Coordinates of C-alpha atoms in Angstrom, one line a residue:
M3 CA -5.8 -2.2 18.9
T4 CA -5.2 -5.9 18.5
E5 CA -8.2 -7.9 17.4
T6 CA -8.7 -11.6 18.1
H7 CA -9.9 -14.2 15.5
P8 CA -10.4 -17.9 15.6
A9 CA -7.2 -19.6 14.7
S10 CA -7.0 -20.9 11.1
A11 CA -4.8 -23.6 9.8
A12 CA -2.3 -21.0 8.8
D13 CA -2.4 -19.5 12.3
R14 CA -1.8 -22.9 13.9
S15 CA 1.1 -23.6 11.5
A16 CA 2.6 -20.2 12.3
Q17 CA 2.4 -21.0 16.0
A18 CA 3.8 -24.5 15.7
D19 CA 7.2 -25.6 17.0
T20 CA 10.0 -24.5 14.7
S21 CA 11.0 -28.2 14.3
A22 CA 8.0 -28.3 11.8
T23 CA 9.6 -25.7 9.6
P24 CA 10.4 -27.0 6.1
A25 CA 14.1 -27.8 5.5
L26 CA 16.0 -24.7 4.5
P27 CA 18.7 -24.8 1.8
A28 CA 22.4 -24.6 2.3
G29 CA 25.1 -23.7 -0.2
R30 CA 28.8 -23.3 -0.6
R31 CA 31.1 -20.3 -1.1
S32 CA 34.8 -20.1 -1.5
G33 CA 36.0 -19.9 2.1
G34 CA 32.8 -21.0 3.8
D35 CA 29.3 -22.5 3.8
Y36 CA 26.1 -20.5 3.4
R37 CA 23.1 -21.7 5.4
V38 CA 19.7 -20.2 6.1
E39 CA 18.1 -20.5 9.6
L40 CA 14.9 -19.5 11.2
A41 CA 15.4 -16.6 13.6
D42 CA 13.9 -16.0 17.0
L43 CA 12.8 -12.4 16.5
G44 CA 13.3 -11.5 20.2
M45 CA 16.7 -13.1 20.5
A46 CA 18.0 -12.1 17.0
S47 CA 16.9 -8.4 17.0
A48 CA 20.4 -7.3 17.9
Q49 CA 21.7 -9.1 14.7
I50 CA 18.9 -8.1 12.4
A51 CA 18.9 -4.3 13.1
P52 CA 22.5 -3.8 12.0
L53 CA 21.9 -5.6 8.7
W54 CA 19.0 -3.3 8.0
I55 CA 20.9 -0.1 9.0
D56 CA 23.9 -1.0 6.9
N57 CA 22.2 -2.2 3.8
L58 CA 18.7 -0.6 3.5
D59 CA 18.1 3.1 2.9
G60 CA 16.3 5.0 5.6
Y61 CA 16.9 2.7 8.6
T62 CA 18.4 4.1 11.8
A63 CA 18.8 2.3 15.1
E64 CA 15.6 3.9 16.3
S65 CA 13.5 3.0 13.2
A66 CA 14.9 -0.5 13.1
A67 CA 14.0 -1.1 16.7
R68 CA 10.5 0.3 16.1
K69 CA 10.0 -1.9 13.0
L70 CA 11.0 -5.1 14.9
R71 CA 8.8 -4.1 17.9
V72 CA 5.7 -2.7 16.1
G73 CA 5.8 -4.3 12.6
Y74 CA 6.8 -7.8 13.6
A75 CA 6.4 -8.5 17.4
A76 CA 3.2 -6.5 18.0
N77 CA 1.6 -6.8 14.5
P78 CA -2.2 -7.1 15.0
A79 CA -2.3 -9.6 12.1
G80 CA 0.2 -11.9 13.8
T81 CA 3.8 -12.3 14.8
G82 CA 6.2 -12.0 11.9
A83 CA 9.0 -14.3 10.9
A84 CA 12.6 -13.8 9.8
L85 CA 15.3 -16.0 8.2
L86 CA 19.0 -15.3 8.7
L87 CA 21.7 -16.0 6.2
R88 CA 25.0 -17.2 7.7
C89 CA 28.4 -17.9 6.2
G90 CA 30.8 -20.1 8.2
A91 CA 30.5 -21.4 11.7
D92 CA 29.8 -19.1 14.6
E93 CA 29.9 -16.0 12.4
P94 CA 27.3 -13.1 12.6
P95 CA 24.5 -13.3 10.0
V96 CA 25.3 -11.8 6.6
G97 CA 21.7 -11.5 5.4
V98 CA 18.1 -11.4 6.5
Q99 CA 14.7 -11.8 4.9
C100 CA 11.4 -11.3 6.7
L101 CA 7.7 -12.1 6.5
H102 CA 5.4 -9.2 7.6
P103 CA 1.9 -10.5 8.4
R104 CA -1.4 -9.0 7.1
R105 CA -5.0 -10.0 7.0
F106 CA -6.5 -9.9 3.5
H107 CA -10.3 -10.1 2.7
R108 CA -12.2 -11.1 -0.4
G109 CA -15.9 -11.0 0.4
S110 CA -16.5 -13.2 3.4
R111 CA -13.2 -15.0 3.0
V112 CA -10.3 -14.0 5.3
L113 CA -6.7 -14.9 4.2
N114 CA -3.8 -14.9 6.5
A115 CA -1.2 -13.2 4.4
A116 CA 2.4 -12.0 4.6
A117 CA 4.5 -9.5 2.7
I118 CA 8.1 -10.5 1.9
A119 CA 9.9 -7.5 3.4
D120 CA 13.2 -6.1 4.7
F121 CA 15.5 -8.1 2.5
A122 CA 19.2 -7.2 3.2
V123 CA 22.5 -8.9 2.3
A124 CA 25.9 -7.6 3.4
R125 CA 27.9 -6.0 0.7
D126 CA 30.6 -8.7 0.7
H127 CA 28.0 -11.4 0.1
R128 CA 25.8 -9.9 -2.6
S129 CA 26.2 -12.6 -5.2
L130 CA 23.3 -14.4 -6.8
G131 CA 23.6 -17.6 -4.9
P132 CA 23.1 -16.3 -1.3
A133 CA 20.2 -14.0 -2.4
L134 CA 18.5 -16.9 -4.2
M135 CA 18.9 -19.1 -1.1
L136 CA 17.1 -16.5 1.0
I137 CA 14.2 -15.8 -1.4
R138 CA 13.6 -19.5 -2.0
A139 CA 13.7 -20.2 1.7
I140 CA 11.3 -17.4 2.6
A141 CA 8.9 -18.5 -0.2
S142 CA 8.9 -22.0 1.2
L143 CA 8.4 -20.9 4.7
G144 CA 5.6 -18.4 3.7
S145 CA 3.7 -21.0 1.7
E146 CA 3.7 -23.3 4.7
R147 CA 2.6 -20.7 7.2
F148 CA 0.3 -18.4 5.2
D149 CA -2.6 -18.5 2.8
L150 CA -1.1 -15.8 0.6
V151 CA 2.5 -14.4 0.3
Y152 CA 3.3 -11.3 -1.8
G153 CA 6.2 -9.0 -2.4
L154 CA 6.7 -5.4 -3.5
P155 CA 10.5 -5.4 -4.0
N156 CA 12.7 -2.5 -4.8
P157 CA 14.3 -2.5 -8.3
S158 CA 17.5 -4.1 -7.0
A159 CA 15.6 -7.2 -5.8
T160 CA 13.3 -7.6 -8.7
A161 CA 15.6 -10.0 -10.7
V162 CA 16.2 -12.1 -7.6
C163 CA 12.5 -12.5 -7.0
R164 CA 12.0 -13.7 -10.6
R165 CA 14.9 -16.1 -10.4
G166 CA 13.7 -17.3 -7.0
G167 CA 10.4 -18.6 -8.4
L168 CA 8.1 -15.8 -7.5
R169 CA 5.4 -14.9 -10.0
Q170 CA 4.7 -11.4 -11.2
I171 CA 1.0 -10.7 -10.9
G172 CA 0.8 -7.0 -11.6
A173 CA 2.5 -3.6 -11.0
V174 CA 2.2 -0.6 -8.7
Q175 CA 2.2 2.7 -10.6
R176 CA 2.8 6.1 -9.2
Y177 CA 0.2 8.7 -10.3
V178 CA 0.6 12.5 -10.0
K179 CA -1.9 15.3 -10.0
V180 CA -0.8 19.0 -10.4
L181 CA -2.7 21.3 -8.1
R182 CA -0.7 24.5 -8.6
W183 CA 1.5 25.1 -11.6
Q184 CA 3.5 28.1 -10.4
Y185 CA 5.4 26.2 -7.7
L186 CA 6.3 23.4 -10.2
L187 CA 7.2 25.8 -13.0
A188 CA 9.5 27.8 -10.6
R189 CA 11.7 24.7 -10.4
R190 CA 12.3 24.8 -14.2
V191 CA 12.2 28.5 -15.3
P192 CA 13.0 31.9 -13.7
S193 CA 10.4 32.9 -11.1
W194 CA 9.1 35.9 -13.1
M195 CA 8.4 33.5 -16.0
A196 CA 6.8 31.0 -13.7
H197 CA 4.5 33.7 -12.3
L198 CA 3.5 34.8 -15.8
L199 CA 2.9 31.3 -17.1
S200 CA 0.9 30.3 -14.1
A201 CA -1.3 33.5 -14.5
L202 CA -2.2 32.2 -17.9
V203 CA -2.7 28.6 -17.0
E204 CA -4.4 28.7 -13.6
P205 CA -7.7 30.2 -14.6
A206 CA -8.1 27.6 -17.3
R207 CA -7.1 24.8 -14.8
R208 CA -9.7 26.0 -12.3
V209 CA -12.5 26.0 -14.9
F210 CA -11.5 22.6 -16.1
E211 CA -11.4 21.1 -12.5
T212 CA -14.8 22.6 -11.8
A213 CA -16.2 20.8 -14.9
R214 CA -14.4 17.6 -13.8
R215 CA -16.1 17.6 -10.4
A216 CA -19.4 18.3 -12.0
V217 CA -19.0 15.2 -14.2
N218 CA -17.7 12.9 -11.4
L219 CA -20.7 12.9 -9.1
P220 CA -21.6 12.7 -6.3
W221 CA -20.1 15.9 -4.7
L222 CA -18.5 15.0 -1.5
H223 CA -17.4 17.1 1.6
W224 CA -14.1 16.8 3.3
R225 CA -13.4 16.8 7.0
E226 CA -10.2 15.9 9.0
C227 CA -10.4 13.3 11.7
G228 CA -8.4 11.1 14.0
W229 CA -7.4 7.4 13.9
S230 CA -10.2 6.4 16.2
E231 CA -12.9 7.9 14.0
P232 CA -16.0 5.5 14.0
A233 CA -16.6 6.3 10.3
L234 CA -13.5 4.3 9.3
D235 CA -15.0 1.0 10.5
S236 CA -18.3 2.0 8.8
I237 CA -16.4 2.5 5.5
W238 CA -14.5 -0.8 5.9
S239 CA -17.7 -2.8 6.8
R240 CA -19.3 -1.6 3.5
R241 CA -16.3 -2.7 1.4
P242 CA -16.9 -4.3 -2.0
A243 CA -16.9 -8.1 -2.1
D244 CA -15.1 -8.5 -5.4
L245 CA -11.7 -7.0 -4.4
L246 CA -8.8 -8.5 -2.5
L247 CA -8.2 -6.0 0.2
S248 CA -5.7 -5.8 3.1
E249 CA -7.8 -5.1 6.3
R250 CA -8.5 -1.4 6.6
S251 CA -10.2 -1.2 10.0
A252 CA -9.5 1.8 12.2
A253 CA -7.2 -0.3 14.3
M254 CA -5.1 -1.4 11.3
L255 CA -4.9 2.1 9.9
D256 CA -3.7 3.4 13.3
W257 CA -1.1 0.6 13.5
R258 CA 0.2 1.4 10.0
F259 CA 0.2 5.2 10.1
G260 CA -0.7 6.6 13.5
D261 CA 2.8 6.6 14.9
A262 CA 5.0 6.1 11.8
P263 CA 8.4 7.8 11.7
G264 CA 8.9 10.8 9.5
A265 CA 6.4 13.5 8.8
P266 CA 3.1 12.7 10.5
W267 CA 0.3 11.1 8.5
R268 CA -3.1 12.8 8.4
L269 CA -6.5 11.4 7.8
G270 CA -9.6 12.8 6.2
I271 CA -13.2 11.5 5.5
A272 CA -15.1 12.3 2.3
A273 CA -18.9 12.3 3.0
D274 CA -22.0 12.8 0.8
A275 CA -24.6 15.5 1.3
G276 CA -26.4 13.4 3.8
G277 CA -23.3 13.0 6.0
T278 CA -22.7 9.4 5.1
P279 CA -19.0 8.7 4.8
Q280 CA -18.1 7.3 1.3
G281 CA -14.3 7.1 1.6
Y282 CA -11.1 8.4 3.2
V283 CA -7.5 9.5 2.3
V284 CA -4.4 9.1 4.5
W285 CA -1.8 11.6 3.5
R286 CA 1.0 13.9 4.5
L287 CA 2.6 17.0 3.1
H288 CA 6.3 16.9 2.2
D289 CA 8.0 19.6 0.1
R290 CA 4.6 20.8 -1.2
V291 CA 3.7 17.3 -2.4
A292 CA 0.7 15.6 -0.8
E293 CA 1.9 12.0 -0.4
V294 CA -1.1 9.6 -0.2
G295 CA -0.5 6.6 2.1
D296 CA -3.9 5.1 1.4
V297 CA -7.2 6.0 -0.4
F298 CA -10.3 3.9 -0.2
A299 CA -14.0 4.1 -1.0
V300 CA -17.0 1.9 -0.2
D301 CA -17.9 1.6 -3.9
P302 CA -14.6 2.4 -5.7
A303 CA -16.0 2.2 -9.2
R304 CA -18.4 5.0 -8.3
H305 CA -16.7 6.9 -5.4
L306 CA -12.9 6.6 -5.9
A307 CA -12.8 9.6 -8.3
P308 CA -15.1 11.8 -6.2
V309 CA -13.1 11.0 -3.1
L310 CA -9.9 12.0 -4.8
L311 CA -11.4 15.2 -6.2
C312 CA -12.7 16.1 -2.8
F313 CA -9.2 15.5 -1.3
F314 CA -7.5 17.6 -4.0
G315 CA -9.3 20.7 -2.8
A316 CA -8.4 20.0 0.9
A317 CA -4.7 19.4 -0.1
A318 CA -4.5 22.6 -2.2
G319 CA -5.9 24.5 0.8
E320 CA -3.1 23.2 2.9
G321 CA -0.5 24.4 0.5
A322 CA 0.1 21.3 -1.7
A323 CA 1.3 21.9 -5.2
S324 CA 0.8 18.3 -6.3
V325 CA -0.5 14.9 -5.2
S326 CA 1.3 11.6 -5.5
V327 CA -0.6 8.2 -5.2
E328 CA 0.9 4.7 -5.6
F329 CA -1.8 2.3 -6.8
A330 CA -2.4 -1.1 -8.3
G331 CA -5.9 -2.3 -9.1
P332 CA -8.3 -3.6 -11.8
P333 CA -8.5 -1.5 -15.1
A334 CA -11.9 -0.1 -14.1
L335 CA -10.3 1.5 -11.0
L336 CA -7.3 2.8 -12.9
S337 CA -9.7 4.6 -15.1
C338 CA -11.1 6.3 -11.9
L339 CA -7.7 7.8 -11.3
H340 CA -7.6 9.1 -14.9
R341 CA -11.0 10.6 -14.5
A342 CA -9.8 12.4 -11.4
G343 CA -7.0 13.9 -13.5
M344 CA -4.1 11.8 -12.3
A345 CA -1.4 10.8 -14.7
P346 CA 1.2 8.0 -14.4
R347 CA 4.8 9.0 -13.6
G348 CA 7.9 6.9 -13.8
Q349 CA 8.2 3.1 -14.3
P350 CA 5.8 0.8 -12.6
S351 CA 7.1 -1.5 -9.8
P352 CA 6.2 -5.2 -10.1
V353 CA 4.1 -7.0 -7.6
F354 CA 5.0 -10.7 -7.0
D355 CA 3.3 -13.5 -5.1
V356 CA 4.4 -17.0 -4.2
P357 CA 2.7 -19.4 -6.7
P358 CA 0.3 -21.9 -5.1
R359 CA 1.7 -25.4 -4.5
E360 CA 1.1 -27.9 -7.2
G361 CA -2.5 -28.9 -7.4
A362 CA -3.7 -26.1 -5.1
E363 CA -6.2 -23.4 -6.2
P364 CA -4.9 -19.8 -6.5
A365 CA -5.7 -17.7 -3.4
V366 CA -7.4 -15.1 -5.6
E367 CA -7.4 -13.9 -9.2
A368 CA -4.5 -11.6 -10.1
D369 CA -6.7 -8.9 -11.4
R370 CA -8.7 -8.5 -8.2
W371 CA -5.9 -7.0 -6.0
Y372 CA -6.2 -3.5 -4.6
L373 CA -2.9 -2.2 -3.4
T374 CA -1.7 1.2 -2.2
R375 CA 1.3 2.4 -0.2
F376 CA -0.6 1.1 2.8
D377 CA 0.3 -2.5 1.7
N378 CA 4.0 -1.7 1.3
D379 CA 5.9 -2.2 4.6
S380 CA 9.1 -0.6 3.5
D381 CA 8.3 2.7 5.4

């Protein structure tokens, strides 16, 4: 699965001796000194995993070991990095912050990027000072090693990112599409009433959805496939040049979703009448909700809505009552989700990046990003 590329300046910096790492901040706390140090991921795994398990939702000994092995050590985009927060001499670390590598593309330009990920601080040390030390240190390390550093923090870390000097460049919004009203109504009203109401609503919904598909041409046909499907690389090779995209080759999709913990991810291709693949959806079914891990089309402005509409039919046939998509992109692509009948739900989650160094050009315009759950390394 791993691809090789000529080493860029960022690659060479990442592979350099740790003595070249920028100075990391230190601070004081009543009863001891805080300091941040660069970790050896192989040697420090036994210290990092307990911090994740104790302080981050969803981590177990098995999933933490897998994340360190697959996400950081065997990442096709490059080996990750981690900073440890310590308090006092010869004490176990009390915090950790990581950089999770990705390759981003904008036209012919390739950016060695990293997501700020897996931020954890022990409960007794969750004051603003230690958290700011970690976020500022990881931003400094990231800007030295990578062309682009971004973060998709959970709500509890958003304020720290802002105080730490990261810049908000957009937001990821969750969108929902109802496929079958009866199942959702049954959660709120008695079953007999849900059955009656759905009998009234469903015929109108089906007529409306047929009209929606007729407007959002072209009609596409759905087929399930595996992670080694050649059409995936064909779709990726025809990507638009004006968007900033994390690499979506077959190998990267397999790495991200093929053996992920939890319910297994599935993959389907949407092709036109001539059999040419125009897009794909990665998804899984959980509690009658079709969770979309990634959706992509070769010409998103034209094909994103038809790809989604094609997928909705397949998901409904598998028993899904609704579809959930996490997405951030230019306004023109947000309108594609609306045309497909998706509506925003909940509050948007901010997207941050590390601002370019003084005098440096921005890596890419903020309104050219294309982000889905694929780009979030929290699961």
